[in-house]
XYZ file of C-alpha atoms in Angstrom:
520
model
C 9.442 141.433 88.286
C 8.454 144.938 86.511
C 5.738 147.491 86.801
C 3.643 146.114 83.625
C 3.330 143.046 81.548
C 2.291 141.586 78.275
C 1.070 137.547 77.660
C 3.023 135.506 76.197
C 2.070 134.808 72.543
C 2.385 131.182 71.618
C 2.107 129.873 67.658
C 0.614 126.364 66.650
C 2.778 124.506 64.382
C 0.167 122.587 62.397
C 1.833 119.093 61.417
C 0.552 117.325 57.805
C 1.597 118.111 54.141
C -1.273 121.032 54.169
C -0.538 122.439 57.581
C -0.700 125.879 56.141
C -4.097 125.620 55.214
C -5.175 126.040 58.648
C -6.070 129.814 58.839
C -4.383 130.984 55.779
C -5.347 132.509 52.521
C -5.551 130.263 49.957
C -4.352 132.534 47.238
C -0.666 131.544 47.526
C -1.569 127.955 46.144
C -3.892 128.570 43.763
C -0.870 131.258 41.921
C 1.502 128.410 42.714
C -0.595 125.685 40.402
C -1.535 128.686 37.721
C 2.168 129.369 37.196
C 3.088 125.221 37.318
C 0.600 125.118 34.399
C 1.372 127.781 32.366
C 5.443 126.791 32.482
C 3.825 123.144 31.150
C 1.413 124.488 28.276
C 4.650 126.841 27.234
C 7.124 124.162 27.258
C 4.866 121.885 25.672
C 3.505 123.901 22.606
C 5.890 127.157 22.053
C 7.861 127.150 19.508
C 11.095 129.009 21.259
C 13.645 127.036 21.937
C 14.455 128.161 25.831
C 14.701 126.188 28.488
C 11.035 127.335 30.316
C 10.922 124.751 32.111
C 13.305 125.630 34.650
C 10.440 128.099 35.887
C 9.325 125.663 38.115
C 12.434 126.160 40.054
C 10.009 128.778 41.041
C 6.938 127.080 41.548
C 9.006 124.998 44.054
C 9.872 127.576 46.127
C 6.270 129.363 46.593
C 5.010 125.804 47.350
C 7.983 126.100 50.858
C 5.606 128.777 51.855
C 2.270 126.537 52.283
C 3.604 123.136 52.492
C 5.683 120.862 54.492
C 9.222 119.143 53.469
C 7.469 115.714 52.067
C 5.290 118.377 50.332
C 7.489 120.521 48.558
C 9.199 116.705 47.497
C 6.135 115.643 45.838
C 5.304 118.956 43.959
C 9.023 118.591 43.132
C 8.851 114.936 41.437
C 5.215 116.895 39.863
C 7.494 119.455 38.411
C 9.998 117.084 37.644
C 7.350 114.534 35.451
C 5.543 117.684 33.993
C 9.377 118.691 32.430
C 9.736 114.985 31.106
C 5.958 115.240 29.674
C 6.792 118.716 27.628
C 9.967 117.055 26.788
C 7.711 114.124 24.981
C 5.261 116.077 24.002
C 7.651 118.920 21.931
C 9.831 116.622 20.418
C 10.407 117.238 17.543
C 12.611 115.013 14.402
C 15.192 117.712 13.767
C 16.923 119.591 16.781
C 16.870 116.756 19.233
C 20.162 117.318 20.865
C 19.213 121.258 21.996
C 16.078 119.971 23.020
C 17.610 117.141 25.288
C 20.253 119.621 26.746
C 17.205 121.947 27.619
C 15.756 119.411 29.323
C 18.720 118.120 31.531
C 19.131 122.178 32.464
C 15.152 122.126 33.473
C 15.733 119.160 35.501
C 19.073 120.425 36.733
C 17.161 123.543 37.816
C 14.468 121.501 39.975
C 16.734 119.856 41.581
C 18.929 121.917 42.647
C 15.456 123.989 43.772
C 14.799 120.803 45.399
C 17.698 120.226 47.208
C 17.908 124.289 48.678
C 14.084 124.201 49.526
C 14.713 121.352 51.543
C 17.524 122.574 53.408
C 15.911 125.709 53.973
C 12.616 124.145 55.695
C 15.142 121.792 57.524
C 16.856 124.694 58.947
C 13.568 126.358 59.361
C 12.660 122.830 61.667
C 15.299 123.234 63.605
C 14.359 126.506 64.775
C 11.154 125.766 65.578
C 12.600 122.758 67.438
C 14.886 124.656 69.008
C 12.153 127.050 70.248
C 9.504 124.342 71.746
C 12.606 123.372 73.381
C 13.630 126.362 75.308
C 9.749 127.056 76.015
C 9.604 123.742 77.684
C 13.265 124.748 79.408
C 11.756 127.540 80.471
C 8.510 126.213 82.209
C 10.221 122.891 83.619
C 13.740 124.013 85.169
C 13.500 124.689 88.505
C 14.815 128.494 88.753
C 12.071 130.739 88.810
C 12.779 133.293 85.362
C 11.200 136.002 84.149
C 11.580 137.440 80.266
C 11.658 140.744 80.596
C 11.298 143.643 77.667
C 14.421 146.122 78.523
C 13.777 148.044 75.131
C 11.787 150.985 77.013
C 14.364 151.508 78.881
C 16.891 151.534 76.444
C 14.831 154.273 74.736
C 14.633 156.145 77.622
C 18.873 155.695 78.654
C 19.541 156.997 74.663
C 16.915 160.249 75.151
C 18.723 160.860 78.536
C 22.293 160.669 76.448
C 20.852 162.934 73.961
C 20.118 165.527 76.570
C 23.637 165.764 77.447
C 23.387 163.417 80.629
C 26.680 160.869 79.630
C 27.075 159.217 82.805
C 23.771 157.412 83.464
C 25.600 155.441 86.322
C 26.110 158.709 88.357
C 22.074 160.077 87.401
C 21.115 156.259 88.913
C 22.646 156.696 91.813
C 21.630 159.777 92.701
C 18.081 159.731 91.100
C 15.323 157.315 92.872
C 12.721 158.244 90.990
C 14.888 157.591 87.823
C 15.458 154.244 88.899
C 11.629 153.447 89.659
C 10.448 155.210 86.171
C 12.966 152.507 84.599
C 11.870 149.710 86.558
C 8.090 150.543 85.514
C 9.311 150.488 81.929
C 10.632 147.254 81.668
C 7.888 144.884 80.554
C 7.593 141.153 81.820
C 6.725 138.916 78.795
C 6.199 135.706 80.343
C 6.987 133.884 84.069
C 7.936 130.547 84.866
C 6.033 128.023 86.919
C 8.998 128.180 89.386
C 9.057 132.455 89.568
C 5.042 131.938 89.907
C 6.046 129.838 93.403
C 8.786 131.666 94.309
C 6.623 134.532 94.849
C 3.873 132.452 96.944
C 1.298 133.380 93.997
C -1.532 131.342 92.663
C -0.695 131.547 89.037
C 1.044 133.788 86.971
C -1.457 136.326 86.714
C -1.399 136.852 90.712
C 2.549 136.527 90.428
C 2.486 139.710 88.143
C -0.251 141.746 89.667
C 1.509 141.389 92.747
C 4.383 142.746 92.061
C 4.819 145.755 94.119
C 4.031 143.741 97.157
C 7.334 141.142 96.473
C 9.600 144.311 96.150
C 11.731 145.179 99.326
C 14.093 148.191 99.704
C 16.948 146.092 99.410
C 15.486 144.557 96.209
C 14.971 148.095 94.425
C 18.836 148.597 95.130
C 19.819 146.040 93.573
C 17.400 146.839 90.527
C 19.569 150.275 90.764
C 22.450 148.116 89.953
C 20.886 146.282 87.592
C 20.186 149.200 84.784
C 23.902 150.633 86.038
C 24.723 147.292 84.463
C 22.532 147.916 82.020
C 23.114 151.600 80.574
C 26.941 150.314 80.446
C 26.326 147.958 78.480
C 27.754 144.568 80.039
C 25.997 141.888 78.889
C 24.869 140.066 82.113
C 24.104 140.874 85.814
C 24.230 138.835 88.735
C 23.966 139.905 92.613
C 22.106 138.967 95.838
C 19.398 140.365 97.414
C 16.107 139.942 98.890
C 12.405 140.100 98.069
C 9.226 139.017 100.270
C 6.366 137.065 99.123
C 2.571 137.680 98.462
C 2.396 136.439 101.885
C 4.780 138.342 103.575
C 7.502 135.558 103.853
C 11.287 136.812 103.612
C 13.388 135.015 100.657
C 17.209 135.802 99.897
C 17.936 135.416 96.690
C 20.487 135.379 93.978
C 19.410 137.587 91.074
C 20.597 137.212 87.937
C 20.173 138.780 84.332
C 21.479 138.259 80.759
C 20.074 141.384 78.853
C 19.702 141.401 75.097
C 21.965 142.441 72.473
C 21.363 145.440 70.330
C 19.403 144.610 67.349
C 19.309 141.368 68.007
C 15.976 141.014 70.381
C 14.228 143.239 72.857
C 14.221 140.436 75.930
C 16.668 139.351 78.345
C 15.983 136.891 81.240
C 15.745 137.446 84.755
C 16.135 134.475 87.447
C 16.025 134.098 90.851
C 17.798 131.136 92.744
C 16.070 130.663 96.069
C 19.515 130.628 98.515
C 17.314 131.115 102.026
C 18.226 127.543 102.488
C 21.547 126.518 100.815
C 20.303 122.900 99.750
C 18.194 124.785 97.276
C 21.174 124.798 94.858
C 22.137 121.162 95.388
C 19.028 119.949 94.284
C 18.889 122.365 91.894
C 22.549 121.687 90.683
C 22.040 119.303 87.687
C 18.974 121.721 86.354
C 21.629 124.397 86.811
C 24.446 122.810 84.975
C 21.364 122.206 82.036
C 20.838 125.939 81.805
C 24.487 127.163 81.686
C 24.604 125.162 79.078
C 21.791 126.641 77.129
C 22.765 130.381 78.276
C 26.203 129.889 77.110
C 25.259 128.572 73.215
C 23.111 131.571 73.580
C 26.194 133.960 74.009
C 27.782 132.123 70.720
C 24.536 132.680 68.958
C 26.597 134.584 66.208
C 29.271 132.473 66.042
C 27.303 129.613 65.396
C 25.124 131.273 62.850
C 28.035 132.237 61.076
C 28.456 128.302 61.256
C 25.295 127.391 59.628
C 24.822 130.407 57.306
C 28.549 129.755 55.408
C 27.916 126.295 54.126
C 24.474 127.417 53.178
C 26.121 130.134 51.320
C 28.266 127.486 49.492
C 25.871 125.656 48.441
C 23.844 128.884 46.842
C 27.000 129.811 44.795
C 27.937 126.232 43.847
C 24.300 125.592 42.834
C 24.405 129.010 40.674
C 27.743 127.517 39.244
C 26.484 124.256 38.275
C 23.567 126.011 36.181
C 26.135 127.821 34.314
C 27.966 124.582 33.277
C 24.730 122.948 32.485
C 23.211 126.119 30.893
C 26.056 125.708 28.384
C 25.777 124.674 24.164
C 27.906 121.509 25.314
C 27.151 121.092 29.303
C 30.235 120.372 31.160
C 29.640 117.893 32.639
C 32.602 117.275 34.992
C 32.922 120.895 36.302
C 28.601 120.318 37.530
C 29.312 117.510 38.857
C 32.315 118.524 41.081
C 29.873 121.854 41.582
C 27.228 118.870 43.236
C 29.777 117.268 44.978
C 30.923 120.345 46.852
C 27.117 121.130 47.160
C 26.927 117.386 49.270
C 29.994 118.386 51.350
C 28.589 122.163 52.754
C 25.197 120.239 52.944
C 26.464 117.718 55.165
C 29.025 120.467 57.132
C 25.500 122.488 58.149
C 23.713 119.183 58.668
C 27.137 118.263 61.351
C 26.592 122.045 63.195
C 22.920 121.421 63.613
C 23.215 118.042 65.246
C 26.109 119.205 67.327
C 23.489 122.137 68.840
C 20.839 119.568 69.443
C 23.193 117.603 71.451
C 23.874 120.345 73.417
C 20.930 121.305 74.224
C 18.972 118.386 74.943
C 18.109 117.535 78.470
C 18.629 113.831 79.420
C 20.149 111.622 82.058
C 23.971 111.491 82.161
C 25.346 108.848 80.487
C 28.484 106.400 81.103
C 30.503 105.373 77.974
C 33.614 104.933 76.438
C 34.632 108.647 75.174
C 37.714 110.272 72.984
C 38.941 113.058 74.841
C 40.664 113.911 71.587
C 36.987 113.447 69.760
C 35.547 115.864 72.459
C 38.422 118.642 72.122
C 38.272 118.587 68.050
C 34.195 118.967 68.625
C 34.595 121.807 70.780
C 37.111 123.332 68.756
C 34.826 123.701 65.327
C 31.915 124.990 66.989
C 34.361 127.484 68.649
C 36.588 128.280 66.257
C 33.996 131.681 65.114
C 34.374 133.176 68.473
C 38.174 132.494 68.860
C 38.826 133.746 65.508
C 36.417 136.784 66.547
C 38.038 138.056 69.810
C 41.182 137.465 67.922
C 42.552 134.501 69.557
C 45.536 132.144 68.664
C 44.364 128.845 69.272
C 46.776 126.281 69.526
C 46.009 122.361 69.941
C 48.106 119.484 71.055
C 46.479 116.226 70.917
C 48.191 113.539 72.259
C 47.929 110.558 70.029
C 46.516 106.983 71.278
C 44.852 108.582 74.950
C 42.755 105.508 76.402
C 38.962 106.868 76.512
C 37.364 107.936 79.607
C 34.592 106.747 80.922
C 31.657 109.488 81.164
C 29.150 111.714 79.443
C 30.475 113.341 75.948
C 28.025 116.272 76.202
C 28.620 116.858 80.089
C 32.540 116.731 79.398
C 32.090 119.263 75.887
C 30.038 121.298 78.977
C 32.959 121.573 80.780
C 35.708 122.564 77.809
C 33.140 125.109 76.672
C 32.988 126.753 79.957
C 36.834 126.553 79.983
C 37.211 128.145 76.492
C 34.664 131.008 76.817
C 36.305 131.837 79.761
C 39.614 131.867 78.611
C 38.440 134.098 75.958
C 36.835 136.518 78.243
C 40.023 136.539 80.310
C 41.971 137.607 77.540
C 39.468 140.570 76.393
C 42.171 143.302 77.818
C 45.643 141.383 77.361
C 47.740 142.803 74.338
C 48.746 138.680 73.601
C 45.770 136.809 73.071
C 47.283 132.960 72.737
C 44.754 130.116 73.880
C 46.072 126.361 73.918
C 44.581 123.061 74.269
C 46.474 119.982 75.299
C 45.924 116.479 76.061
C 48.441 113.915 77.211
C 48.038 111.024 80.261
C 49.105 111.786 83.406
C 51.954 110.174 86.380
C 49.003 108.221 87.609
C 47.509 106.919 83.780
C 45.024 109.447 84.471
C 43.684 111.289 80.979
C 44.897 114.982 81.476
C 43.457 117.765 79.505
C 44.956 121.712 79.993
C 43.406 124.851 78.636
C 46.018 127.874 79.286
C 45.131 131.263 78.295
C 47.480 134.718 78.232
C 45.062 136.213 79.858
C 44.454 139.112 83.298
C 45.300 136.084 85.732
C 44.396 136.373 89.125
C 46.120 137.257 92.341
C 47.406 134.564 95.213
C 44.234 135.677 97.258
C 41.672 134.881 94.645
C 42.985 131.447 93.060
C 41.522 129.755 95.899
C 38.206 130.854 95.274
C 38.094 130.225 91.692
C 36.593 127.083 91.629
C 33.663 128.339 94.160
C 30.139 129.018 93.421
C 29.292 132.835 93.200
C 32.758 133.750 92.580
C 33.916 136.048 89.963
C 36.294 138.530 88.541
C 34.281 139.833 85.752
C 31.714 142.124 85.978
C 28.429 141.342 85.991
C 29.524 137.740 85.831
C 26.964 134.679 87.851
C 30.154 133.161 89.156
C 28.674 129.496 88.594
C 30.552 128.546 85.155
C 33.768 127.154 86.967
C 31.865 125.391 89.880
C 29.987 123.857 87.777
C 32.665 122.464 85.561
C 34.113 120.913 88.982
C 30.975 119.380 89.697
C 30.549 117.537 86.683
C 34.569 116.614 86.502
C 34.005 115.359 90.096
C 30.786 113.305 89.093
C 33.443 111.382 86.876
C 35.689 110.336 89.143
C 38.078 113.312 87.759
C 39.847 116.326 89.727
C 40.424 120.108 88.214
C 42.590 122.897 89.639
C 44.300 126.018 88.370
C 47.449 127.098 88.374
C 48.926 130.767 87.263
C 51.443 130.888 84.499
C 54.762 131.757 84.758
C 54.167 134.783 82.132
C 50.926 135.657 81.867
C 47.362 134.136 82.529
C 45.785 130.656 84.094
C 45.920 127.021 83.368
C 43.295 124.845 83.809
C 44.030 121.346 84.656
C 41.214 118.622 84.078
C 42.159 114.601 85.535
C 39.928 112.273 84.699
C 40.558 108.325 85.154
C 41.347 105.819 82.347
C 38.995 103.527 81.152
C 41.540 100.722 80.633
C 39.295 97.856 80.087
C 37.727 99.497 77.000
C 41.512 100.894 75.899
């Protein structure tokens, strides 16, 4: 939905233990085998008494760049037997204990090499993963959404500070042209199926060609709006308006943006919900409830890094440590081995973030099974605990011991405390107490009760009723759909939620959801 527009670039991954070889130089592997030989005629027949071997420590990590995980495992075991030949092959009948401890260094080294290139390219999986994932998100959920380039603009909002020109919100208002030269310079990277039908067009070339002929008067306002949002600096954007097909056909619509974070990426997304007839967003409630769900791990993108990046950093220093005890005229033994041990813990803490993401994000059919509320809480709690700690929250949890489990879907019901907790978090952005609590317990009725109460803004009598609608919200440049969707789901299980204002300061959320007794 922008003046210009640039194709989508898409990247092969190449499967096999060569896939690199496809279209790449060949250099890299040749220098890679060179350097593995000249490490084994050194060890082999010099007579210094260093530990060269652990050189292919290197030759393990150049083979990550042209070779797949099972790859980079055999060229390890290659290293590792080429060590144990040079070992054989320079012993000598005096010296035998330096060159043994040499040799379990060398072999320390490749493992260790081992054990971080593998990581690395499983981490490396994961994003790709995670990326053939949101592309086929993107193309299959049934809101039409556009990725749009707002970096132009940007540019142009920083030259117009520059020129002494502070309040952009005023020079958008009063400046139409302004608001069309911005709207031509933001640059639509790719369109969804759904945006391509949404627009009556033929494919996604016609959808984008035909762009000046979808824009009303009414939608250009609310593009005004839009970069207000925009050149303030709020992350998101959501309001309604109204655009025509290529055929002339009137559609209201809800329009809704998420706009990138500086230096982080250039894109942000644009959707449209199709509300001309309201059963539109029942049907499209469950692909809805998918995306919020993706959008809002997308928010915690830094927290979570932070999550993944720390252990890995653990392991780097541990690894480093363990050398040192090895590297040592009488290798302590104990202190590397509580070094690997530590190694196997952050290892398997990184391995425990990733898997938690992939259940989040994968799309599948609800399921019905015994679940822990406590279980859920504590999940949602350590891949939260970054952005608490962040926004400078007291969290507080009280888990009531020996709750029956309730009968539902974990990831749907981790949906619903995440929405909870973010916007709990948000709520509390401008309160001078920032205390955030989480507790469970079993209700008058045996009914499983979990309450999330914030210190936050509150709201007024008038608004609590709304709270719980669709397209209601009190922060700006908010969608509005978080909380409805929260009640769908808890009312999908049988549960009820409601809200309730504190007596001091801030909301309570109140989740019900019934017992599963016969699996107690």
């Amino acid at each position: 939905m922008s003046m210009t527009a640039t194709p989508a670039a898409g990247a092969g991954l190449y499967p096999g233990t060569l896939r690199a070889w496809a279209g790449r130089d060949r250099l890299l592997p040749l220098l890679t085998a060179a350097l593995a030989l000249a490490i084994f005629l050194f060890d082999s027949f010099s007579p210094m008494k260093i530990a060269v071997a652990v050189l292919y420590a290197i030759v393990i990590l150049m083979s990550v760049g042209f070779l797949d995980r099972r790859g980079v495992l055999l060229v390890a075991l290659g290293c590792g037997g080429l060590t144990i030949i040079g070992f054989l092959v320079g012993l000598r009948p005096t010296g035998f204990e330096p060159h043994l401890l040499r040799g379990i260094v060398s072999l320390s080294a490749i493992l260790i090499a081992t054990v971080l290139a593998q990581r690395s390219q499983a981490t490396t999986e994961v994003l790709r993963d995670s990326e053939r994932r949101w592309r086929g998100i993107f193309q299959s959920v049934g809101v039409a959404i556009w990725e749009e380039d707002f970096s132009r603009v940007r540019r142009l909002f920083e030259d117009l500070t520059r020129q002494g020109i502070p309040d952009l919100r005023r020079r958008l208002e009063d400046d139409h042209h302004l608001v069309e030269r911005c709207i031509a310079l933001v640059r639509i990277v790719d369109a969804n199926d759904a945006a391509v039908r949404l627009v009556g067009a033929a494919d996604t070339a016609q959808a984008i060609a035909g762009r000046a002929r979808i824009f009303l008067p009414e939608t250009v306002r609310t593009w005004r709006d839009l970069l207000i949002a925009l050149a303030e600096g709020r992350p998101s954007f959501a309001g309604e308006t109204a655009l025509q097909t290529i055929g002339g056909e009137r559609r209201s619509v809800l329009l809704t943006a998420t706009f990138p974070a500086d230096g982080v990426r250039s894109t942000g997304l644009l959707s449209a919900v199709d509300i001309t007839e309201r059963q539109a967003l029942a049907e499209a409630r469950a692909e809805l409830a998918h995306v919020s769900r993706v959008v809002t791990l997308g928010e915690l993108t830094a927290s979570i890094a932070h999550e993944v990046k720390q252990p890995l950093a653990a392991i780097v220093t541990d690894a480093q440590a363990c050398l040192r005890w090895l590297d040592r005229p009488v290798p302590a033994l104990d202190e590397a081995r509580a070094c690997a041990g530590r190694i196997a813990g952050q290892a398997n803490r990184a391995d425990h973030v990733v898997q938690r993401l992939r259940d989040l994000t994968r799309k599948a059919e609800p399921e019905r099974v015994p679940v822990d509320p406590s279980i859920v809480v504590d999940e949602v709690v350590e891949l939260m605990r970054r952005e608490i700690a962040d926004h400078g929250v007291a969290l507080q949890t009280r888990l009531s011991p020996g709750l029956p489990p309730v009968a539902g879907d974990r990831i749907q019901l981790q949906q619903v405390l995440i929405n909870l907790v973010v916007n709990a978090i948000q709520a509390m952005a401008m309160a001078p107490r920032r205390e955030l609590t989480i507790e469970t317990g079993v209700g008058p009725a045996g009914e499983v009760m979990v309450e999330v109460q914030d210190s936050g803004i509150g709201l007024t009598l008038e608004e609590m009723p709304r709270l719980l609608t669709p397209f209601r919200t009190t922060k700006p440049g908010g969608m509005g759909l978080g909380l409805s969707i929260c009640r769908s789901i808890v009312e999908a299980h049988g549960g009820r939620i409601r809200a309730s204002r504190n007596a001091d300061a801030g909301l309570t959320l109140h989740i019900a959801l019934p017992a599963d007794r016969g699996r107690a």
